Coordinates of C-alpha atoms in Angstrom, one line a residue:
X1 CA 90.8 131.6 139.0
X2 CA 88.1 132.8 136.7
X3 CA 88.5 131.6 133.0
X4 CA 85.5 134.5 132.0
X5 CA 88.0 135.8 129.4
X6 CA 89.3 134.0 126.4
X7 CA 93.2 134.0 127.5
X8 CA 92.3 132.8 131.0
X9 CA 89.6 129.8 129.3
X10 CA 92.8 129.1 127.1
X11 CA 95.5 128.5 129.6
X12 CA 92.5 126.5 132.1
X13 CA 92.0 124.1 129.3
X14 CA 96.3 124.1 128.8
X15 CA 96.5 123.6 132.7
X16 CA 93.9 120.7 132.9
X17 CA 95.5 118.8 129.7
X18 CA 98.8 119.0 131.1
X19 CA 98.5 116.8 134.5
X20 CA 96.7 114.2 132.1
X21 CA 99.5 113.8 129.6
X22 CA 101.9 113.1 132.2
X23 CA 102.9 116.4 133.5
X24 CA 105.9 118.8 131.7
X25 CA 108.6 115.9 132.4
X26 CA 106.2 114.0 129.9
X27 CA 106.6 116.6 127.5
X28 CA 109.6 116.4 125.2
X29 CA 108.0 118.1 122.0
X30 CA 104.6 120.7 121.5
X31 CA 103.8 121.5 118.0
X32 CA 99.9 122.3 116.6
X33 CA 98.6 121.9 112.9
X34 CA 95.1 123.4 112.0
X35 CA 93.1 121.3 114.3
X36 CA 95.5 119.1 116.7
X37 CA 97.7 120.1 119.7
X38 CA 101.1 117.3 118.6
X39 CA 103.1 116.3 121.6
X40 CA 106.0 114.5 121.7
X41 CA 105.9 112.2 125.1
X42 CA 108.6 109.8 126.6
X43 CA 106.3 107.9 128.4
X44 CA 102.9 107.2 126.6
X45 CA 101.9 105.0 129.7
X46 CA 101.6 108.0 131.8
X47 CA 98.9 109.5 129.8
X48 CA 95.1 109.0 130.9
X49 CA 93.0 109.0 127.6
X50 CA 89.8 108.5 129.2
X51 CA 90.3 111.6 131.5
X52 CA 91.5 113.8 128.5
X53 CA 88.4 112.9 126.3
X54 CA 86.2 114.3 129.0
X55 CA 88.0 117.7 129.1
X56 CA 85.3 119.5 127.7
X57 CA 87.4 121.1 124.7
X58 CA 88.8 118.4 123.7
X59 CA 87.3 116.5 120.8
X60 CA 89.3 113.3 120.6
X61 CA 92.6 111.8 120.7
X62 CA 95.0 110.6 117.9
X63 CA 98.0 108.1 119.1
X64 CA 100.4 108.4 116.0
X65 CA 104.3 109.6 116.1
X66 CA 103.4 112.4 118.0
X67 CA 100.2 112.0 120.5
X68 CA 97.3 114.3 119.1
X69 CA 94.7 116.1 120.9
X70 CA 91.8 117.1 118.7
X71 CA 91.1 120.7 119.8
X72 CA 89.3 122.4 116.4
X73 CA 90.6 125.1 114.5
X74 CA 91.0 128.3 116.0
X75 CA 91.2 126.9 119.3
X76 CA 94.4 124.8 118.8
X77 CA 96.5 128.0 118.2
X78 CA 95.2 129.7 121.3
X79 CA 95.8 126.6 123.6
X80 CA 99.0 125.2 122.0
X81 CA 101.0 128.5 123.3
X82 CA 99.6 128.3 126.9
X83 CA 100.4 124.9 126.9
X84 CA 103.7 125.4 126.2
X85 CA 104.6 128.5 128.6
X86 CA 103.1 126.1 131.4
X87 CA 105.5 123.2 130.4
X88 CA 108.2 125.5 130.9
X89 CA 107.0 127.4 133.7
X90 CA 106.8 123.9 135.5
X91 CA 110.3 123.1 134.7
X92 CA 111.6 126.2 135.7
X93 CA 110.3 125.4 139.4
X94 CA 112.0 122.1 139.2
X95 CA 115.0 123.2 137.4
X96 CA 118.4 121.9 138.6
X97 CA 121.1 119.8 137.8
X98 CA 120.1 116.4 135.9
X99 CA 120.5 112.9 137.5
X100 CA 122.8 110.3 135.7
X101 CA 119.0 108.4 135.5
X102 CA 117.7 111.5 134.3
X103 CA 119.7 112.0 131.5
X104 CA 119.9 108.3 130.4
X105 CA 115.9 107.9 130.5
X106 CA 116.1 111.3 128.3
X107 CA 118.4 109.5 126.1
X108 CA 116.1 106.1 126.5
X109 CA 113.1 108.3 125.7
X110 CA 114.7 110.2 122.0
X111 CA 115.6 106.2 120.8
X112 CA 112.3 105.2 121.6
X113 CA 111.0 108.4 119.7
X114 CA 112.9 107.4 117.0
X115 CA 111.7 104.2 116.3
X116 CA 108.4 104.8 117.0
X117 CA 106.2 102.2 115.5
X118 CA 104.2 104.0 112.7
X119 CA 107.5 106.0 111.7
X120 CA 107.9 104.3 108.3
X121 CA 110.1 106.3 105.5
X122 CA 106.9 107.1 103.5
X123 CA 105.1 108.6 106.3
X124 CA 107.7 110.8 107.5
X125 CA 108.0 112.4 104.4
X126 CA 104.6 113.3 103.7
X127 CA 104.5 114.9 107.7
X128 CA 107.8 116.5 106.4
X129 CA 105.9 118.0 103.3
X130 CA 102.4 118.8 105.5
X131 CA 104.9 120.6 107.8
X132 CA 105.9 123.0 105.1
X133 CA 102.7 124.0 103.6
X134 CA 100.6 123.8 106.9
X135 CA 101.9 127.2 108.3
X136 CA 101.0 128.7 104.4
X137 CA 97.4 127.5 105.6
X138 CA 95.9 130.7 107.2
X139 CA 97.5 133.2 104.6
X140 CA 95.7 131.3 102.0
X141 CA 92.5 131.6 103.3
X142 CA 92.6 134.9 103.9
X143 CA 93.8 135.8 100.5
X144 CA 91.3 133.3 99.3
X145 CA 88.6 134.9 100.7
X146 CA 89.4 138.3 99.6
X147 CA 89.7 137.1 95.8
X148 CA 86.3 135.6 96.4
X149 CA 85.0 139.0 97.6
X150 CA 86.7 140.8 95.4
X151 CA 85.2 138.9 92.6
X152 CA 81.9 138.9 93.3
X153 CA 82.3 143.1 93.6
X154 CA 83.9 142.9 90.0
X155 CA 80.7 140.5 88.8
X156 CA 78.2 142.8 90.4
X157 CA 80.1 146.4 89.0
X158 CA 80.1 147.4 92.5
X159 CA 83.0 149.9 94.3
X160 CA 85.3 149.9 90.8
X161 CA 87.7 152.2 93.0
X162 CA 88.2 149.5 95.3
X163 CA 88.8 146.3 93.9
X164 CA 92.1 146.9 92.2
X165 CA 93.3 146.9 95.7
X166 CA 91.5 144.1 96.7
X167 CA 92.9 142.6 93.7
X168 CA 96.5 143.1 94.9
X169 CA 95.8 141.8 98.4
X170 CA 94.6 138.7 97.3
X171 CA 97.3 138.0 94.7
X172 CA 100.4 139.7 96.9
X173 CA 101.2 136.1 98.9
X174 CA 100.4 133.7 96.2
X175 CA 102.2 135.7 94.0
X176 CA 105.5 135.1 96.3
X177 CA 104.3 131.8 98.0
X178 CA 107.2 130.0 96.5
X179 CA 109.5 132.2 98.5
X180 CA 107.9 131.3 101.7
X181 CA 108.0 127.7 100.8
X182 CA 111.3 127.5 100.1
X183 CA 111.9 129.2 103.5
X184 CA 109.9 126.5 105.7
X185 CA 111.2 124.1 103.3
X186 CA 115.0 125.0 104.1
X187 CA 113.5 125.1 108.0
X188 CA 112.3 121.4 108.0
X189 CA 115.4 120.0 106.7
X190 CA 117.7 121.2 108.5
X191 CA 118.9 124.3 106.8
X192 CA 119.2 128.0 106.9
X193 CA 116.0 129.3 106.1
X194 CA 116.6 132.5 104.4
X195 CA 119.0 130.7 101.9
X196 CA 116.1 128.7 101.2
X197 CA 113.9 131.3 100.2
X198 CA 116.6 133.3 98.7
X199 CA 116.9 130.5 95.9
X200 CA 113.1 130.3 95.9
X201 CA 112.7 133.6 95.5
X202 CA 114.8 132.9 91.6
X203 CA 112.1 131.6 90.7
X204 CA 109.3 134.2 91.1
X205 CA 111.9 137.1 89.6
X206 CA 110.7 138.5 86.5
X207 CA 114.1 138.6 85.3
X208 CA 114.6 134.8 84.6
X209 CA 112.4 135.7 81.2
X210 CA 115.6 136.6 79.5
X211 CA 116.4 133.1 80.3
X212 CA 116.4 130.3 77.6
X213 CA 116.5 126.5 78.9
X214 CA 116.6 123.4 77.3
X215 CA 115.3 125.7 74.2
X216 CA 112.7 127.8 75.8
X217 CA 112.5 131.0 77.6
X218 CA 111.4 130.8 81.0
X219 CA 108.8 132.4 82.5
X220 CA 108.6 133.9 86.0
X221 CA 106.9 131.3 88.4
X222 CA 107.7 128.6 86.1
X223 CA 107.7 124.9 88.4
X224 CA 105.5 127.1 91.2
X225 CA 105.9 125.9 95.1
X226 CA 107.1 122.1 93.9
X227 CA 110.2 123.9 91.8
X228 CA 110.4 126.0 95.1
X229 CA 110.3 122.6 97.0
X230 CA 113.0 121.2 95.2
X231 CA 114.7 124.5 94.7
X232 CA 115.0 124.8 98.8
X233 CA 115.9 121.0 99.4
X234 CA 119.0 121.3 97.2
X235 CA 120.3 124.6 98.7
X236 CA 120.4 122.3 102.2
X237 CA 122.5 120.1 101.1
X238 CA 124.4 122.0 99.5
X239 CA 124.7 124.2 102.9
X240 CA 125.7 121.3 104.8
X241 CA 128.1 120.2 102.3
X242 CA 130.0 123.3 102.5
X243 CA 129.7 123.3 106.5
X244 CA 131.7 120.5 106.1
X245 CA 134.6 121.6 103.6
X246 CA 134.9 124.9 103.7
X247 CA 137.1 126.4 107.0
X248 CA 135.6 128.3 110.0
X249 CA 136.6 131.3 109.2
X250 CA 135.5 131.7 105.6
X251 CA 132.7 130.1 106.2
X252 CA 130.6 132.9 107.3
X253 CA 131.5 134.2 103.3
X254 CA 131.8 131.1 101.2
X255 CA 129.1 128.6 102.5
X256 CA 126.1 131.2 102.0
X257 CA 127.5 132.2 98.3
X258 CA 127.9 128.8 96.9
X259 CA 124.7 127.6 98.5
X260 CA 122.7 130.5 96.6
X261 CA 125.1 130.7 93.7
X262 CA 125.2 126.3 93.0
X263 CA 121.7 125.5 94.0
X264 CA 120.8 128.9 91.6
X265 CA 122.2 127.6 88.7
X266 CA 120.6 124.2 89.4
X267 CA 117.4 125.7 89.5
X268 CA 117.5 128.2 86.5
X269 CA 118.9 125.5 84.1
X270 CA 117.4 122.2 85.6
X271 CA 114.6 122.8 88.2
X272 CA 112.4 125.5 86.7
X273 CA 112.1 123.2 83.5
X274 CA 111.2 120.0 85.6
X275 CA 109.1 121.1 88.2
X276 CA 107.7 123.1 85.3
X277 CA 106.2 120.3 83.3
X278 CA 105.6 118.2 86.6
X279 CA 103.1 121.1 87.8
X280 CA 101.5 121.1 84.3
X281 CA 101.3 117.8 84.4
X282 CA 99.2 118.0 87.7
X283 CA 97.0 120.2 86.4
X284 CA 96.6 118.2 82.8
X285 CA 96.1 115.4 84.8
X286 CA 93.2 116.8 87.2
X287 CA 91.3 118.5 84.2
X288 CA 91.6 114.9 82.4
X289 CA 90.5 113.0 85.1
X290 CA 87.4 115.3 85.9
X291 CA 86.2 115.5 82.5
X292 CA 86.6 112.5 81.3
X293 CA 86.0 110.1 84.3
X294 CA 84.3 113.2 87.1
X295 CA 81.8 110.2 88.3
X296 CA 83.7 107.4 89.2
X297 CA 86.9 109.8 90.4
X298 CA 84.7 111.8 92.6
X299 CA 83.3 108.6 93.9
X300 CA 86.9 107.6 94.9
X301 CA 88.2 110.6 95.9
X302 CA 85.2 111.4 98.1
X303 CA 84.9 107.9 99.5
X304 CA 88.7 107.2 100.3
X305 CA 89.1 110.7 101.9
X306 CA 88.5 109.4 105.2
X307 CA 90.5 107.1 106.2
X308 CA 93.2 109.3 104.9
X309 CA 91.9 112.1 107.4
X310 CA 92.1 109.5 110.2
X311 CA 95.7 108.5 109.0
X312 CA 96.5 111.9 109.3
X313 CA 98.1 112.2 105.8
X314 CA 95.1 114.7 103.9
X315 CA 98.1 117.2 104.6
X316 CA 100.0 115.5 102.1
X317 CA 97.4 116.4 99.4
X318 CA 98.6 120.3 100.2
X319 CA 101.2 120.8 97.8
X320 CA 99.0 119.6 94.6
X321 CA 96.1 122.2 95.5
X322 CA 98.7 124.9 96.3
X323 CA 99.8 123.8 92.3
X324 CA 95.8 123.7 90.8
X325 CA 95.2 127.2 92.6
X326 CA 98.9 128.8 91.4
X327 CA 98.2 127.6 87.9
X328 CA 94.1 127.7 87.4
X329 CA 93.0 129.7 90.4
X330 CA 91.4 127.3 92.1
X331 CA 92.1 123.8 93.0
X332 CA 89.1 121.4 92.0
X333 CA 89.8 118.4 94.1
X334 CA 89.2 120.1 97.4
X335 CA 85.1 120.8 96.9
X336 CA 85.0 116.8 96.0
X337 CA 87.1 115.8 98.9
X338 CA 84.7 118.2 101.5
X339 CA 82.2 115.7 100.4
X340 CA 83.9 113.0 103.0
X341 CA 82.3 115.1 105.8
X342 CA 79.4 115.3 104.6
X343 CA 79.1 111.7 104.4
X344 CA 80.6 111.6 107.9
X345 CA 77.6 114.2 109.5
X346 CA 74.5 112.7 107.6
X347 CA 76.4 109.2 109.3
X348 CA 76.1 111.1 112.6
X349 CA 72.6 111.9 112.3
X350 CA 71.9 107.9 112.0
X351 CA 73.5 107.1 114.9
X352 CA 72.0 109.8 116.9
X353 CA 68.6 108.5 115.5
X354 CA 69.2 104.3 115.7
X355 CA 70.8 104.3 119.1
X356 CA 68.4 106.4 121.3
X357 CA 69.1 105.5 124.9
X358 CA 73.0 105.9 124.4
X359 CA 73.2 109.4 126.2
X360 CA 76.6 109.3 126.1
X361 CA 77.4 108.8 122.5
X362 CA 74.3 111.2 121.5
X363 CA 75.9 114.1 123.9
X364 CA 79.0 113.8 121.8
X365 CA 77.5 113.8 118.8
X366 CA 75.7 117.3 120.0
X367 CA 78.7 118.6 120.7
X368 CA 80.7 117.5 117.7
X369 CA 77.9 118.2 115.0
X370 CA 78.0 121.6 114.0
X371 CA 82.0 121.2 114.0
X372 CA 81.4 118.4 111.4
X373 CA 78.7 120.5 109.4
X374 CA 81.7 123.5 109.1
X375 CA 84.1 120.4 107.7
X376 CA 86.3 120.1 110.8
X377 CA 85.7 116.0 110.7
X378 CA 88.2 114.6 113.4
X379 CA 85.6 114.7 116.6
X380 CA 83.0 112.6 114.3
X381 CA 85.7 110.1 113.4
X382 CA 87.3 109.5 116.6
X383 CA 84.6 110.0 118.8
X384 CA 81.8 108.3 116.8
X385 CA 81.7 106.5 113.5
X386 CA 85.6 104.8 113.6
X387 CA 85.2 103.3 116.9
X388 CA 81.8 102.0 116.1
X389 CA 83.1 100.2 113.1
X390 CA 80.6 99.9 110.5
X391 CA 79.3 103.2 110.5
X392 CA 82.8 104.7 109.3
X393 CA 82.4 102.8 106.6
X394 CA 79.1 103.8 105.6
X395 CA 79.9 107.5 106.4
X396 CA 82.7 106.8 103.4
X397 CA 79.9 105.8 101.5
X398 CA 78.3 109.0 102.3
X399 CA 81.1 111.1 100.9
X400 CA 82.1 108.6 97.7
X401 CA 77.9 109.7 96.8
X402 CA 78.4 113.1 97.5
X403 CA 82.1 113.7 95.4
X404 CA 80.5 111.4 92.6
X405 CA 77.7 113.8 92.3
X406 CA 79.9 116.9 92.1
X407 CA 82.6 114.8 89.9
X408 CA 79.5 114.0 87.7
X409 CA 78.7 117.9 87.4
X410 CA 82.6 118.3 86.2
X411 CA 82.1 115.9 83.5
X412 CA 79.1 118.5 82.0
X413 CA 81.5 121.4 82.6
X414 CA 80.1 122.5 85.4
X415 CA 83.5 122.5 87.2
X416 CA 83.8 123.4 91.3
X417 CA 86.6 124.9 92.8
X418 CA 87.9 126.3 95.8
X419 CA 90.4 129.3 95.7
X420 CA 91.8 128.4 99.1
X421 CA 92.8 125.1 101.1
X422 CA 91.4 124.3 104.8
X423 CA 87.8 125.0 105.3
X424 CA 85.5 122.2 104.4
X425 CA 82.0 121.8 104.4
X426 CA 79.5 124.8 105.0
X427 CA 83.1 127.1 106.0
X428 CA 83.5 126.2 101.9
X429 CA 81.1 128.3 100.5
X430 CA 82.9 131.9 100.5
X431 CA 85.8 130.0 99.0
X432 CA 84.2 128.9 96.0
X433 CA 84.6 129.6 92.3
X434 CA 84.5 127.3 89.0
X435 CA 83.9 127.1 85.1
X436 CA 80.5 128.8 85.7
X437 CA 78.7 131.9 87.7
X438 CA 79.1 131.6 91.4
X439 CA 75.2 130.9 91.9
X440 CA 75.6 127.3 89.4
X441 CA 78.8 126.5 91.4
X442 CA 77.5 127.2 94.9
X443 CA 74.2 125.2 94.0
X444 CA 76.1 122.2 92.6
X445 CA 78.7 122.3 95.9
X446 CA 75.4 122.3 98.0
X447 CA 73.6 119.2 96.1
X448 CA 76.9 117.4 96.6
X449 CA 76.7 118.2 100.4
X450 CA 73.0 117.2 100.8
X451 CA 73.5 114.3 98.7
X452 CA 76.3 113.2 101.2
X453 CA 74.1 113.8 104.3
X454 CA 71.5 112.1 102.9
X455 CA 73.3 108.3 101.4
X456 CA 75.1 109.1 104.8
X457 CA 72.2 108.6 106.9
X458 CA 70.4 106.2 105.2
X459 CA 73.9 104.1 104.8
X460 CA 74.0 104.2 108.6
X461 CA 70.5 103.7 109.5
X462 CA 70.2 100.5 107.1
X463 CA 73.5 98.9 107.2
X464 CA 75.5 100.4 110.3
X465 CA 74.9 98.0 112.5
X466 CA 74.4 94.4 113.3
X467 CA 71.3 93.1 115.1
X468 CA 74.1 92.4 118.2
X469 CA 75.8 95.9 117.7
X470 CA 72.2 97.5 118.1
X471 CA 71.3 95.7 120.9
X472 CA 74.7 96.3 123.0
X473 CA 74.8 99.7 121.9
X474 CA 71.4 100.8 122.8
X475 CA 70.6 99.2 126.1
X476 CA 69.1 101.5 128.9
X477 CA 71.6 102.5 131.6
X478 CA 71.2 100.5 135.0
X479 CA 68.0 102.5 136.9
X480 CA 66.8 103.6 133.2
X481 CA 64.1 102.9 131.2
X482 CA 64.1 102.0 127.2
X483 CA 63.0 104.8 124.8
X484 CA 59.5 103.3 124.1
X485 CA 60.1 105.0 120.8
X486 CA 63.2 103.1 120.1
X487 CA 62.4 101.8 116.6
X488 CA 62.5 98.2 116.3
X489 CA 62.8 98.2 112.6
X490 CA 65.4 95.4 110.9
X491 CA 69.0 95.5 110.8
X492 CA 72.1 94.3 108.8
X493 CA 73.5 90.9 109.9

């Protein structure tokens, strides 16, 4: 079958990763975030790793609760559907009645799910909160985006007609975006999701500003997506408290009323207050911490980044930019983080440079490059600096360089800021807007990204690897020759 069009090179890269993961018995779970195809397997031993790495769209692996395939952004939600109409389509041609063994290896395969080894407490609550705010993701880009434009238009006194509507595209989600987090809150703990938006949705009224709690008036929005959060989490259980009580055949009346009307109340005279001050709080808290200590934060931030994208848990940071941007606009940690992949690319670069008769590794650096220059890290983690060791940990150094340079910038009140979450690196740029014009802020965000590439590289090419590392690393494949330009310069012992 030709895969000349986009749906058919899709479904060909579904169909090859299928067989490889064990085929759709294997399959017990398919979910996607912005970059990773998640499957849930009952059998991890079926899977051949080496065999999926070398599919060419695949960028890397991740073993963690679920197994990950790094696909990149864009792609992920094209394949993830294929994928999942050919799991079904290959159990429909097997369907039929299930085997005692059947059944109890299904049953064998949930426990096992269940205490997976990585599933601590802590970690399954912050995939619980990344798993609300992820599917916000692409609506705040694109909203993002438009304020950006829409700004610019304002600063330049261009098409006056048009940006008042502009304006109101922008603003129309974020403006409601604690209704749809209360809804995909409601949805990931086991709730009705419209009652979870529907006690959200309090929240953003304008009517609550006749409201006075704990001796003030409230103001609409007050506590933003984390009183939302809360807001959402309470209606559940009070939902499944009244599945439980109240008989069948009131139910249908009673449990949605008292869910809205109890968890309401709650939030009106408790939550909005709380969540209120906690959301100032973050923002007090990031202004403080910028201003005061920009240097030595963006140092930490920007070098610690890393390992929590390898961990998988940067999704947990979600919910505090969703805060920064609801209350100031635009969240100021996220240009200072980006600065992690450019420590990982000018890392990269090294490697490509120091080991010049590994073909291997310098093709997947080729091919994982310009991902890693538009901030989509994973391939450059996973295919090159984390399995060689040292070089991940200069490629944090990288990005700790980089973030302390922006951070330092902050300090002078030069603050950057990003009006949307998800892009990174170079994707940034149309995203960005701070304390100054757009030309300071863009040129400080791009100092911070060459100032990442460049400790990155040199990191790596001075410290990345032992004398033994080097040697292992870059030895000539059997039948061919050294590259006589090899440099032969010292190393790190």
């Amino acid at each position: 079958m030709s895969t000349g069009t986009p749906e058919n090179k899709n479904r060909a890269t579904a169909a090859a990763i299928l067989p490889l993961v064990g085929g759709a018995d294997n399959v017990t779970s398919v979910a996607h975030c912005m970059t990773r195809l998640r499957l849930g397997l009952r059998d991890r031993s079926l899977v051949q790793d080496d065999a999926l790495k070398a599919v060419p769209a695949v960028m890397g692996v991740v073993e963690d609760d679920t197994y990950q395939i790094v696909l990149g952004p864009g792609t992920v939600a094209r394949v993830a559907p294929e994928f999942e109409a050919l799991v079904e389509e290959d159990r429909s041609a097997s369907a039929g009645a299930p085997t005692a063994e059947q059944l109890a290896a299904e049953g064998a395969a949930l426990r096992a799910a269940q205490k997976a080894r990585n599933a601590t407490p802590f970690k399954l609550f912050l995939r619980r909160i990344a798993n609300i705010f992820v599917p916000l993701i692409p609506a705040l880009i694109g909203c993002g985006i438009i304020a950006g434009l829409n700004g610019l238009l304002v600063n330049l006194g261009w098409l006056p007609a048009v940006t008042p509507a502009l304006a109101s595209i922008a603003s129309g989600f974020m403006a409601l975006i604690a209704v749809f987090v209360g809804f995909n809150t409601a949805k990931e703990f086991g709730g009705t999701p419209i009652l979870g938006g529907a006690v959200a949705a309090i929240i953003v009224f304008p009517g609550v500003a006749k409201i006075d709690a704990f001796g003030q008036t409230l103001s609409p929005g007050q506590g933003g997506v984390l009183g939302a959060l809360g807001a959402a989490v309470l209606a559940v259980h009070v939902e499944k408290w009244c599945r439980r009580w109240v008989p069948e055949s009131l139910d249908v009346l009673v449990t949605p009323t008292l869910t809205v009307l109890l968890s309401g109340l709650v939030t009106i005279f408790g939550l909005m207050f709380v969540a209120g001050e906690v959301s100032t709080a973050i923002g007090t808290g990031a202004n403080w911490l910028l201003d005061h200590t920009g240097a030595f934060a963006g140092l930490v931030l920007g070098g610690f980044f890393l390992p929590l994208v390898m961990l998988g848990l940067h999704q947990a940071l979600i919910p505090i930019h969703t805060t920064l941007i609801e209350q100031q606009g635009f969240t100021v940690l996220l240009p200072i983080l980006a600065m992690a992949g450019a420590g990982q690319v000018g890392c990269a670069a090294a490697v490509f440079l120091r080991l010049k008769n590994n073909h291997s590794l310098r093709d997947t650096i080729k091919s994982a490059l310009p991902a890693g220059v538009l901030g989509v890290g994973e391939p450059l983690i996973y295919g090159v600096s984390l399995p060689l060791g040292r070089p991940f940990v200069t490629a944090c150094a990288g990005g700790a360089a980089g973030g302390a340079f922006v951070g330092l910038f902050s300090m002078l009140g030069d603050k950057v800021g990003s009006t949307a979450i998800g892009p990174s690196g170079w994707a940034l740029f149309p995203l960005l807007q701070g304390s100054r014009g757009l030309g300071t802020t863009a040129a400080i965000y791009a100092g911070g990204l060459l100032v990442g590439y460049a400790v990155g590289f040199l990191a790596t090419y001075s410290f990345g690897f032992t004398r033994t590392m080097l040697a292992e690393l870059n030895a000539p494949a059997a039948g061919q020759a050294a590259d006589p330009e090899q440099p032969g310069d010292p190393v790190a012992v």
